[in-house]
PDB file of C-alpha atoms in Angstrom:
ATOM      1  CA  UNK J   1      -1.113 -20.693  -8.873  1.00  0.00           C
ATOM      2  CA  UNK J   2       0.460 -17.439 -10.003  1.00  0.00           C
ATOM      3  CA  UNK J   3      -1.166 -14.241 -10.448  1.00  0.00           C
ATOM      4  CA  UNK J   4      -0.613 -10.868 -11.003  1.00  0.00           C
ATOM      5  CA  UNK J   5      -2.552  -7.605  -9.787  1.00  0.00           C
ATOM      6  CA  UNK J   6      -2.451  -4.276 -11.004  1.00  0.00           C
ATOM      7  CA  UNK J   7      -5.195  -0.760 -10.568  1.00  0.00           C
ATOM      8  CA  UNK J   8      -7.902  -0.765 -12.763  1.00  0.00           C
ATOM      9  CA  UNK J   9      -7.382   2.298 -15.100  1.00  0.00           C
ATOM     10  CA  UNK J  10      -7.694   4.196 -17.080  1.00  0.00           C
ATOM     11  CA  UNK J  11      -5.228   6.761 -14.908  1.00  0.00           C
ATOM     12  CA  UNK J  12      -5.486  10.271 -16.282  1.00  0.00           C
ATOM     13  CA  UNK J  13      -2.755  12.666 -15.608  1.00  0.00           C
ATOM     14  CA  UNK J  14      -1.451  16.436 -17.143  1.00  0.00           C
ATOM     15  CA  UNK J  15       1.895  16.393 -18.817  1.00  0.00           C
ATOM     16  CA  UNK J  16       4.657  16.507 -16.588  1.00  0.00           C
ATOM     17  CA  UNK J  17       2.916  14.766 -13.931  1.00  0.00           C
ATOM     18  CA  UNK J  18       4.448  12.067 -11.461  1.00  0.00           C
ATOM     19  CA  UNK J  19       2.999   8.495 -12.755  1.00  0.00           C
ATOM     20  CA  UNK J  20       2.898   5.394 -10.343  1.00  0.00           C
ATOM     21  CA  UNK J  21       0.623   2.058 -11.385  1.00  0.00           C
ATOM     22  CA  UNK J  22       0.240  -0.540  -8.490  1.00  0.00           C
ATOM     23  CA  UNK J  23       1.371  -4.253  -9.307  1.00  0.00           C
ATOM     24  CA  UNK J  24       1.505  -7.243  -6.661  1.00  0.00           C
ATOM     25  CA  UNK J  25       2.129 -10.699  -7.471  1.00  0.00           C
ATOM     26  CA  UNK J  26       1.647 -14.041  -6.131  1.00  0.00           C
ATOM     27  CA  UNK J  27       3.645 -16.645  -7.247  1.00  0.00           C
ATOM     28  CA  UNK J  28       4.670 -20.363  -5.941  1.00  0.00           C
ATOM     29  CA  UNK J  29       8.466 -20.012  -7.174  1.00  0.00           C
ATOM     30  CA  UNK J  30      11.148 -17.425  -7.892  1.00  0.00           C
ATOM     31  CA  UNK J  31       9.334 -15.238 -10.651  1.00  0.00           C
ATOM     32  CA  UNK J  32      10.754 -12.898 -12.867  1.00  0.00           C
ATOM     33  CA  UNK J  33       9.050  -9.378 -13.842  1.00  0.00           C
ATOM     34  CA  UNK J  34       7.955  -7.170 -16.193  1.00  0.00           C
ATOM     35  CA  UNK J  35       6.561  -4.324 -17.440  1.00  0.00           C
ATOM     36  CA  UNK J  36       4.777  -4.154 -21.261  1.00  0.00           C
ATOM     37  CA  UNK J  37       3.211  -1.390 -22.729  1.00  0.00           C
ATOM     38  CA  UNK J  38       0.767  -1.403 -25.318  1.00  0.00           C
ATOM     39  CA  UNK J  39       1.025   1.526 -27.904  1.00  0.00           C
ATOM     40  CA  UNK J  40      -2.468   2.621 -29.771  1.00  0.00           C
ATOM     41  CA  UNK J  41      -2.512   0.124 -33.000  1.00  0.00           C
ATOM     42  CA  UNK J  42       1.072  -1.323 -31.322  1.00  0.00           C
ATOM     43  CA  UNK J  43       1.663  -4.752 -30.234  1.00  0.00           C
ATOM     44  CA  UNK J  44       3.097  -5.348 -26.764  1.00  0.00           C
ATOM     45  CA  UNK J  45       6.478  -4.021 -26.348  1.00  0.00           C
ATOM     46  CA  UNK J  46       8.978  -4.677 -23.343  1.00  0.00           C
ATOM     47  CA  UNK J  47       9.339  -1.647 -21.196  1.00  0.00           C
ATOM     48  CA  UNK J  48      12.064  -3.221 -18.562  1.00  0.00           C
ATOM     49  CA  UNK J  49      12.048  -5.903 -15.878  1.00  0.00           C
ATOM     50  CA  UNK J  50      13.849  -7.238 -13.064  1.00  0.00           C
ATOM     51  CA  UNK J  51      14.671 -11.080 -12.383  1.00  0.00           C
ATOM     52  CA  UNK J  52      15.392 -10.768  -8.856  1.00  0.00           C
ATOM     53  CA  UNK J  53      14.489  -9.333  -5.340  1.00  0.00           C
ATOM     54  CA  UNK J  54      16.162  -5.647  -5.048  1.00  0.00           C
ATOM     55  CA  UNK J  55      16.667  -5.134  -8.964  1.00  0.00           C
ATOM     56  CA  UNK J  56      15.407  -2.275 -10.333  1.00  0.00           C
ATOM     57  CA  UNK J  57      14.436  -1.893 -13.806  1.00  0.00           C
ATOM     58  CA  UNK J  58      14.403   1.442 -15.743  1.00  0.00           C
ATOM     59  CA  UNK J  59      14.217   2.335 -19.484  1.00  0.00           C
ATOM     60  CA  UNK J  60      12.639   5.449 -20.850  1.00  0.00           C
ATOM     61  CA  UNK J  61      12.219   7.389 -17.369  1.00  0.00           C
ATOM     62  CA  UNK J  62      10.141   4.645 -16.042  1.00  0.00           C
ATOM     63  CA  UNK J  63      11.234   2.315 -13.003  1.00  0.00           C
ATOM     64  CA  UNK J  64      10.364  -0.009 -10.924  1.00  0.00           C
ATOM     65  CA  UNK J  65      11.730  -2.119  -8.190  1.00  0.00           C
ATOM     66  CA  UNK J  66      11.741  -5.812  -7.055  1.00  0.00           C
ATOM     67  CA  UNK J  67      10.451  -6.268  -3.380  1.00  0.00           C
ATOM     68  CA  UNK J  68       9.910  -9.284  -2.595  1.00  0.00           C
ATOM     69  CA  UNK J  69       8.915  -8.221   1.030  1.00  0.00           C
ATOM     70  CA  UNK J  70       5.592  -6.568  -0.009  1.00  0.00           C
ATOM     71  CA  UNK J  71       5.157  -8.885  -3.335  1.00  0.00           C
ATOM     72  CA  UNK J  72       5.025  -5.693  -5.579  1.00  0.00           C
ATOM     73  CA  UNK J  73       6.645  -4.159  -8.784  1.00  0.00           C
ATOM     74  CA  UNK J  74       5.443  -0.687  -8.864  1.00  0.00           C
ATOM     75  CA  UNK J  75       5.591   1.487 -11.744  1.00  0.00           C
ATOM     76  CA  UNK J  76       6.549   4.867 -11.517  1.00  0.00           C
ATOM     77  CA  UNK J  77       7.805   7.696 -13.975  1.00  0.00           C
ATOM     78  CA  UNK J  78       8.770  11.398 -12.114  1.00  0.00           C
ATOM     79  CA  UNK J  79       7.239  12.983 -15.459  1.00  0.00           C
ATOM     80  CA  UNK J  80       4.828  12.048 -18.053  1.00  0.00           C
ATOM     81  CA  UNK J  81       4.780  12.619 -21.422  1.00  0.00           C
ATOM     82  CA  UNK J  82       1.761  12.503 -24.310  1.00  0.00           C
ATOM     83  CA  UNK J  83       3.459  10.406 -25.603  1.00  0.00           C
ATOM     84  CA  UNK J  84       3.485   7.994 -22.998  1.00  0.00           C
ATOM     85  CA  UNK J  85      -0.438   7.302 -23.351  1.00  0.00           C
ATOM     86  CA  UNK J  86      -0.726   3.486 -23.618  1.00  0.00           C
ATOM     87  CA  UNK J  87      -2.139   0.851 -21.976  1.00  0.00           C
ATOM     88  CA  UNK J  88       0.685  -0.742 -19.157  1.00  0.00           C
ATOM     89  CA  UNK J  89       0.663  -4.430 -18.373  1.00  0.00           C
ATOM     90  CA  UNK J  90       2.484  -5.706 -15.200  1.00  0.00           C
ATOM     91  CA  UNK J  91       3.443  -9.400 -15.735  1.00  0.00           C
ATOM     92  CA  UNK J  92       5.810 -12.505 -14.281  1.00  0.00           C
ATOM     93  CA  UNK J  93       7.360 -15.827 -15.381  1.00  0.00           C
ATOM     94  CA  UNK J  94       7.817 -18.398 -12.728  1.00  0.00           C
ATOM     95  CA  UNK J  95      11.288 -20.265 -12.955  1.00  0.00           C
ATOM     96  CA  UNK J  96       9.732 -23.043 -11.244  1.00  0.00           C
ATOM     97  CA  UNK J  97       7.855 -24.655 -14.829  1.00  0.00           C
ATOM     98  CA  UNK J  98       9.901 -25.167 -18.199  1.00  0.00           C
ATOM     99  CA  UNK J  99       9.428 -22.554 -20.621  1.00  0.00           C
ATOM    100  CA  UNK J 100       9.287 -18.805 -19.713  1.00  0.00           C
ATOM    101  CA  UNK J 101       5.327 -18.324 -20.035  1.00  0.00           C
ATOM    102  CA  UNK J 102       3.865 -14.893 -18.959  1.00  0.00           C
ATOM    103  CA  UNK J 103       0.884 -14.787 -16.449  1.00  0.00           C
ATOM    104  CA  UNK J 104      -0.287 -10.780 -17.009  1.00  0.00           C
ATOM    105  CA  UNK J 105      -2.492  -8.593 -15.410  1.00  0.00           C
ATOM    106  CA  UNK J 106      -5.378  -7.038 -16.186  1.00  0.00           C
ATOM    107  CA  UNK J 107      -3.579  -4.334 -17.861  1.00  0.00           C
ATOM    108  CA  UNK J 108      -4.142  -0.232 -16.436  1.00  0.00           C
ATOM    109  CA  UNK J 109      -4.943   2.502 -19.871  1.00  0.00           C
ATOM    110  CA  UNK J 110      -3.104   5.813 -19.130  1.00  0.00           C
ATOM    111  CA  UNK J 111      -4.192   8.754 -20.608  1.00  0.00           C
ATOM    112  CA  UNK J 112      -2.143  12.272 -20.595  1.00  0.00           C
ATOM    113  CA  UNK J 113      -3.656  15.297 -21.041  1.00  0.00           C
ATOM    114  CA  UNK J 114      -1.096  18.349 -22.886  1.00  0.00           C
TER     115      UNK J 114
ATOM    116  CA  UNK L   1      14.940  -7.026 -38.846  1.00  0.00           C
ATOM    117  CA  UNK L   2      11.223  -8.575 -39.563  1.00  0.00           C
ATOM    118  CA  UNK L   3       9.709  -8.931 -36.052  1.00  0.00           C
ATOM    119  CA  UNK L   4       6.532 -11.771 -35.397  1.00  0.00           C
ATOM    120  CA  UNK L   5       3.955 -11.387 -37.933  1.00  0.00           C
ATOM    121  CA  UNK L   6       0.110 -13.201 -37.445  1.00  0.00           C
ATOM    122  CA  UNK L   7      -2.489 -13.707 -40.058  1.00  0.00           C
ATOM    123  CA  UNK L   8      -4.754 -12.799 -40.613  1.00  0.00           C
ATOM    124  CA  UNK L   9      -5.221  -9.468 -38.775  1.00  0.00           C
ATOM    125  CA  UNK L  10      -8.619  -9.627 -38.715  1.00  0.00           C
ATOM    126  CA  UNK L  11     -10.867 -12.982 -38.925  1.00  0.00           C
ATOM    127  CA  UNK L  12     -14.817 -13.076 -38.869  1.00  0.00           C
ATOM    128  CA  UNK L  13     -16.629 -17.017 -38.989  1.00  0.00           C
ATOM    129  CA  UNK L  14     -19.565 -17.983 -37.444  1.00  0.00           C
ATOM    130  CA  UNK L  15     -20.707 -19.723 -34.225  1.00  0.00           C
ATOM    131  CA  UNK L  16     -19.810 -23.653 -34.902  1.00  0.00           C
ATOM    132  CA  UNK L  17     -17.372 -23.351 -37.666  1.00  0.00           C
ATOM    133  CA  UNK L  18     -13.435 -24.094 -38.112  1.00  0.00           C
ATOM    134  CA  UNK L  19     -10.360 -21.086 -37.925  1.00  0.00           C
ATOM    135  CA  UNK L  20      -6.703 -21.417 -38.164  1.00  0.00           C
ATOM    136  CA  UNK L  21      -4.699 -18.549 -37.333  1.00  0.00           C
ATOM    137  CA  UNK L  22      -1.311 -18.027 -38.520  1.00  0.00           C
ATOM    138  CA  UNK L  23       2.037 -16.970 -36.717  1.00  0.00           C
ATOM    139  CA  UNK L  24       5.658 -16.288 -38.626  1.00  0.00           C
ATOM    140  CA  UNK L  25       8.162 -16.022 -35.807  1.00  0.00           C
ATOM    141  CA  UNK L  26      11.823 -14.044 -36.030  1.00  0.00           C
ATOM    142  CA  UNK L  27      13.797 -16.098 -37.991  1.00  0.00           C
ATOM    143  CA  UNK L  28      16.024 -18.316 -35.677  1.00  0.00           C
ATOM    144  CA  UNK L  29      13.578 -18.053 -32.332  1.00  0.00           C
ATOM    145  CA  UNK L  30      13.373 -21.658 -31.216  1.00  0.00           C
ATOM    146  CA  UNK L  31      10.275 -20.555 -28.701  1.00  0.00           C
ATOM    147  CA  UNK L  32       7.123 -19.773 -29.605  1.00  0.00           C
ATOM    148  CA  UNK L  33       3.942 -18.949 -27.317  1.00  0.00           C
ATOM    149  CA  UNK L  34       0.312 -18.098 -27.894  1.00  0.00           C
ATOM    150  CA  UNK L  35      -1.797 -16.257 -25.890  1.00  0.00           C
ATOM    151  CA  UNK L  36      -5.056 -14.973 -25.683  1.00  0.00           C
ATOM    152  CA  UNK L  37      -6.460 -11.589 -24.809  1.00  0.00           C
ATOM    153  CA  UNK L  38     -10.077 -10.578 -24.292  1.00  0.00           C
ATOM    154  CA  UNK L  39     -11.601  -7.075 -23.823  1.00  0.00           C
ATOM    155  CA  UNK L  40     -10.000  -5.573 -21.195  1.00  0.00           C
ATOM    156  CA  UNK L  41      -7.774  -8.003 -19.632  1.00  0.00           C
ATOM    157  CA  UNK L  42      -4.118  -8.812 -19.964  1.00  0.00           C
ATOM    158  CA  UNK L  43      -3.187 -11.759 -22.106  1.00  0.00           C
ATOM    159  CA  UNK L  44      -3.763 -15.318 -21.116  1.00  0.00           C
ATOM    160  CA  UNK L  45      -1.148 -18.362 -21.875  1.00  0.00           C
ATOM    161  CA  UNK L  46      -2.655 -21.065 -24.238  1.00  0.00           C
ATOM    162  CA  UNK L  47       0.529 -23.203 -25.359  1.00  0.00           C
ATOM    163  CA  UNK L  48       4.506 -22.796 -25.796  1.00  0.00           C
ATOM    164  CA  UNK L  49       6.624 -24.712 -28.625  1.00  0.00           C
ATOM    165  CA  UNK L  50      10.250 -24.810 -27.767  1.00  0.00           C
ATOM    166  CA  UNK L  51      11.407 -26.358 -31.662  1.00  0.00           C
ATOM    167  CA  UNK L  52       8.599 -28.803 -32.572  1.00  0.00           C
ATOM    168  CA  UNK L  53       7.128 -30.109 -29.807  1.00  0.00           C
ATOM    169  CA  UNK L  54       4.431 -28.411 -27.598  1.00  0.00           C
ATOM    170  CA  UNK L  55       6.193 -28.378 -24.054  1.00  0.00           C
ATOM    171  CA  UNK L  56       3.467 -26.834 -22.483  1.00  0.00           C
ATOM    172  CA  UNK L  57      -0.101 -26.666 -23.621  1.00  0.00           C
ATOM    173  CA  UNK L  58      -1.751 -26.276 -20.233  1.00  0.00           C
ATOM    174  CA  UNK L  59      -3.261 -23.300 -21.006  1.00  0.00           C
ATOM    175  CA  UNK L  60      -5.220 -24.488 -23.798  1.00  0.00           C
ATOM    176  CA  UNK L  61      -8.953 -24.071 -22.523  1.00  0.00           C
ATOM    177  CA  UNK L  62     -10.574 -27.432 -23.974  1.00  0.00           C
ATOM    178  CA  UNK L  63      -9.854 -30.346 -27.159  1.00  0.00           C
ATOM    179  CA  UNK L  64     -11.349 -27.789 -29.413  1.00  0.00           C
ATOM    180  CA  UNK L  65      -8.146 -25.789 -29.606  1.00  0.00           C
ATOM    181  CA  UNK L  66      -4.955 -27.154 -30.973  1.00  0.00           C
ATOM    182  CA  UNK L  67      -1.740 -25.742 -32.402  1.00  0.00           C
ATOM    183  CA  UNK L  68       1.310 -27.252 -34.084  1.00  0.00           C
ATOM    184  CA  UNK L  69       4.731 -26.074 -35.390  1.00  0.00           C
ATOM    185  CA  UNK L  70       5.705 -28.711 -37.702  1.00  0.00           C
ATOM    186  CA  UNK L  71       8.896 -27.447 -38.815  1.00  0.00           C
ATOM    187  CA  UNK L  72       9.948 -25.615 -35.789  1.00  0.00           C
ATOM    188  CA  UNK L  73       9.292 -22.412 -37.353  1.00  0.00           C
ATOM    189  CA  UNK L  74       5.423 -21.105 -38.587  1.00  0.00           C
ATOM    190  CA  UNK L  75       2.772 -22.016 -35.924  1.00  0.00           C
ATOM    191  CA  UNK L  76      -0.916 -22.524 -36.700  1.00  0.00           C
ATOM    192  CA  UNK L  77      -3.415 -22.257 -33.937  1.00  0.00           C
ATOM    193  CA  UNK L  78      -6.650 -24.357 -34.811  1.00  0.00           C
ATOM    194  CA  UNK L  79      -9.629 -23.721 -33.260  1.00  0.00           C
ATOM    195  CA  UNK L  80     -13.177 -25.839 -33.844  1.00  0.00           C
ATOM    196  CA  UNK L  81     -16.513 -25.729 -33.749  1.00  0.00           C
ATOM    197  CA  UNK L  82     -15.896 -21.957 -32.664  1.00  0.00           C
ATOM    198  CA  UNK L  83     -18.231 -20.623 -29.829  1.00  0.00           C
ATOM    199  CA  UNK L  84     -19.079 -16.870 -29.489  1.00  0.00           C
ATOM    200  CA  UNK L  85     -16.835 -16.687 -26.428  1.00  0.00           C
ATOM    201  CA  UNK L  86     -13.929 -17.695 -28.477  1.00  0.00           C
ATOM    202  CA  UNK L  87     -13.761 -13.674 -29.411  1.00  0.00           C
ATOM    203  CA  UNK L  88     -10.555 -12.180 -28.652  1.00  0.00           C
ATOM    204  CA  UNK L  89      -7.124 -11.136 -30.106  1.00  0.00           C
ATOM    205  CA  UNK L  90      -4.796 -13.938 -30.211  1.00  0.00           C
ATOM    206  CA  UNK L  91      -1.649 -13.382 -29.928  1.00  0.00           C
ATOM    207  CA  UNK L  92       1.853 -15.251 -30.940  1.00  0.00           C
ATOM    208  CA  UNK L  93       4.955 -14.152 -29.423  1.00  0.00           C
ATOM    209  CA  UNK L  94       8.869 -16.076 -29.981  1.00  0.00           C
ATOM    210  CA  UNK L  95      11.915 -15.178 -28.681  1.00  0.00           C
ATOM    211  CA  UNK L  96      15.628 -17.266 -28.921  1.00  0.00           C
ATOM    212  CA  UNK L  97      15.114 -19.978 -25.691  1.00  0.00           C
ATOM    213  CA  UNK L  98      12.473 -20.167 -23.382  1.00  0.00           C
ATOM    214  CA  UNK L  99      15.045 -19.610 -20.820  1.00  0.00           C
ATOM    215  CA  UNK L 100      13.946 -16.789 -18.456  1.00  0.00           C
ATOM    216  CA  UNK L 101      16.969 -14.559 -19.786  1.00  0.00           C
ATOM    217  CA  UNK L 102      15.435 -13.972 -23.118  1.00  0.00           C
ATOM    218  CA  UNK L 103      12.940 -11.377 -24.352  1.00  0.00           C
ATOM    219  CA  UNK L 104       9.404 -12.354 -26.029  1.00  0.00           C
ATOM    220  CA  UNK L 105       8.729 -10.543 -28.895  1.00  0.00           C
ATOM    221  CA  UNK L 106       5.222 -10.513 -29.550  1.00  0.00           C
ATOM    222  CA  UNK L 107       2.965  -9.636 -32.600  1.00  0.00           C
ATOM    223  CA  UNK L 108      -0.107  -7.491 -33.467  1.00  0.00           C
ATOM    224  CA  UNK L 109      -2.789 -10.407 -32.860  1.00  0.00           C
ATOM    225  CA  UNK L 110      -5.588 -12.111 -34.643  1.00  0.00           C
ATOM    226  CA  UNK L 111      -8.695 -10.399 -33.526  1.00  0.00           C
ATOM    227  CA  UNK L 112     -11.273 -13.168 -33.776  1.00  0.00           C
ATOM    228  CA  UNK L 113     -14.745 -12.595 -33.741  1.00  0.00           C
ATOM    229  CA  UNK L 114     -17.194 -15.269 -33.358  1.00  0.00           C
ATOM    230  CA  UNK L 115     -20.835 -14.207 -34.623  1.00  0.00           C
TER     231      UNK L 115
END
């Protein structure tokens, strides 16, 4: 079956501070993926994703790229904000079944400090 | 626009008794998914609606959980004879097709708590 791995939080970093969060993936078909965050009191929110092998996805300063070689989708973001505090889920849908269902990780908190 | 609202936010029963939860979808999303989210850990897939039907429900954990979408629009999740390790935030999520392409949208969750 599919699943999705990602580092166990919570990450603490200073402002202005290079941000990466591990994600690897195992999947039995052609998955798409994403990243959500999770605001304090927010519902999950779309950060970007990619759909296949080489894309990269970006929105807000944060990136992350498709390789299929190594099964990951790494996030990374050259400079961290307050702001950005949340908690980041890394997640895919498999093309294979009907429907676009999510299959999530465990989710990493980020915390950072002014 | 209004985005995917659930009710309520908050829902307390006891062990053994019967909750529905509630989720309003954007207007015009034809796909609908629920998922489920305990402490700590990234959301799980219970069911998808694409219009009326249930097209996948595999992720429903047992016959005590149900959901329906009668009119291709409001869902209700049912759950009975609740058990203490139903707690969790449920959450409902639509977006236009459940073609790869297009976005969920998800809400703030039911948080559930099973005493």
């Amino acid at each position: 079956g599919n699943s999705v791995t990602q580092m166990e939080g919570p990450v603490t970093l200073s402002e202005e501070a290079f941000l990466t969060i591990n994600c690897t993936y195992t999947a039995t078909g052609y998955p798409s993926l994403f990243w959500y965050v999770q605001y304090p009191g927010e519902g999950l929110q779309l950060l970007l994703k990619a759909t296949k092998a080489d894309d990269k996805g970006s929105n807000k300063g944060f990136e992350a790229t498709y390789r299929k070689e190594t099964t990951s989708f790494h996030l990374e973001k050259g400079s961290v904000q307050v702001s950005d505090s949340a908690v980041y889920f890394c997640a895919l849908s498999d093309l294979t079944y009907a429907g676009n269902m999510l299959t999530f990780g465990g989710g990493t908190r980020l915390m950072v400090k002014p | 626009g209004a985005g995917v609202s659930q009710t309520p936010s908050n829902k307390v029963t006891e062990k053994g008794k019967y909750v529905e939860l509630r989720c309003d979808p954007i207007s015009g999303h034809t796909a609908l998914y629920w998922y489920r989210q305990s402490l700590g850990q990234g959301p799980e897939f219970l069911i998808y609606f694409q219009g009326t039907g249930a097209a996948d429900d595999s992720g429903l954990p047992n016959d005590r959980f149900f959901a329906v979408r009668p009119e291709g629009s409001v869902s209700t999740l049912k759950i009975q004879r609740t058990e203490r390790g139903d707690s969790a935030v449920y959450l409902c999520a639509s977006s236009l097709s459940g073609e790869a392409s297009y976005e969920q949208y998800f809400g703030p969750g039911t948080r559930l708590t099973v005493t």
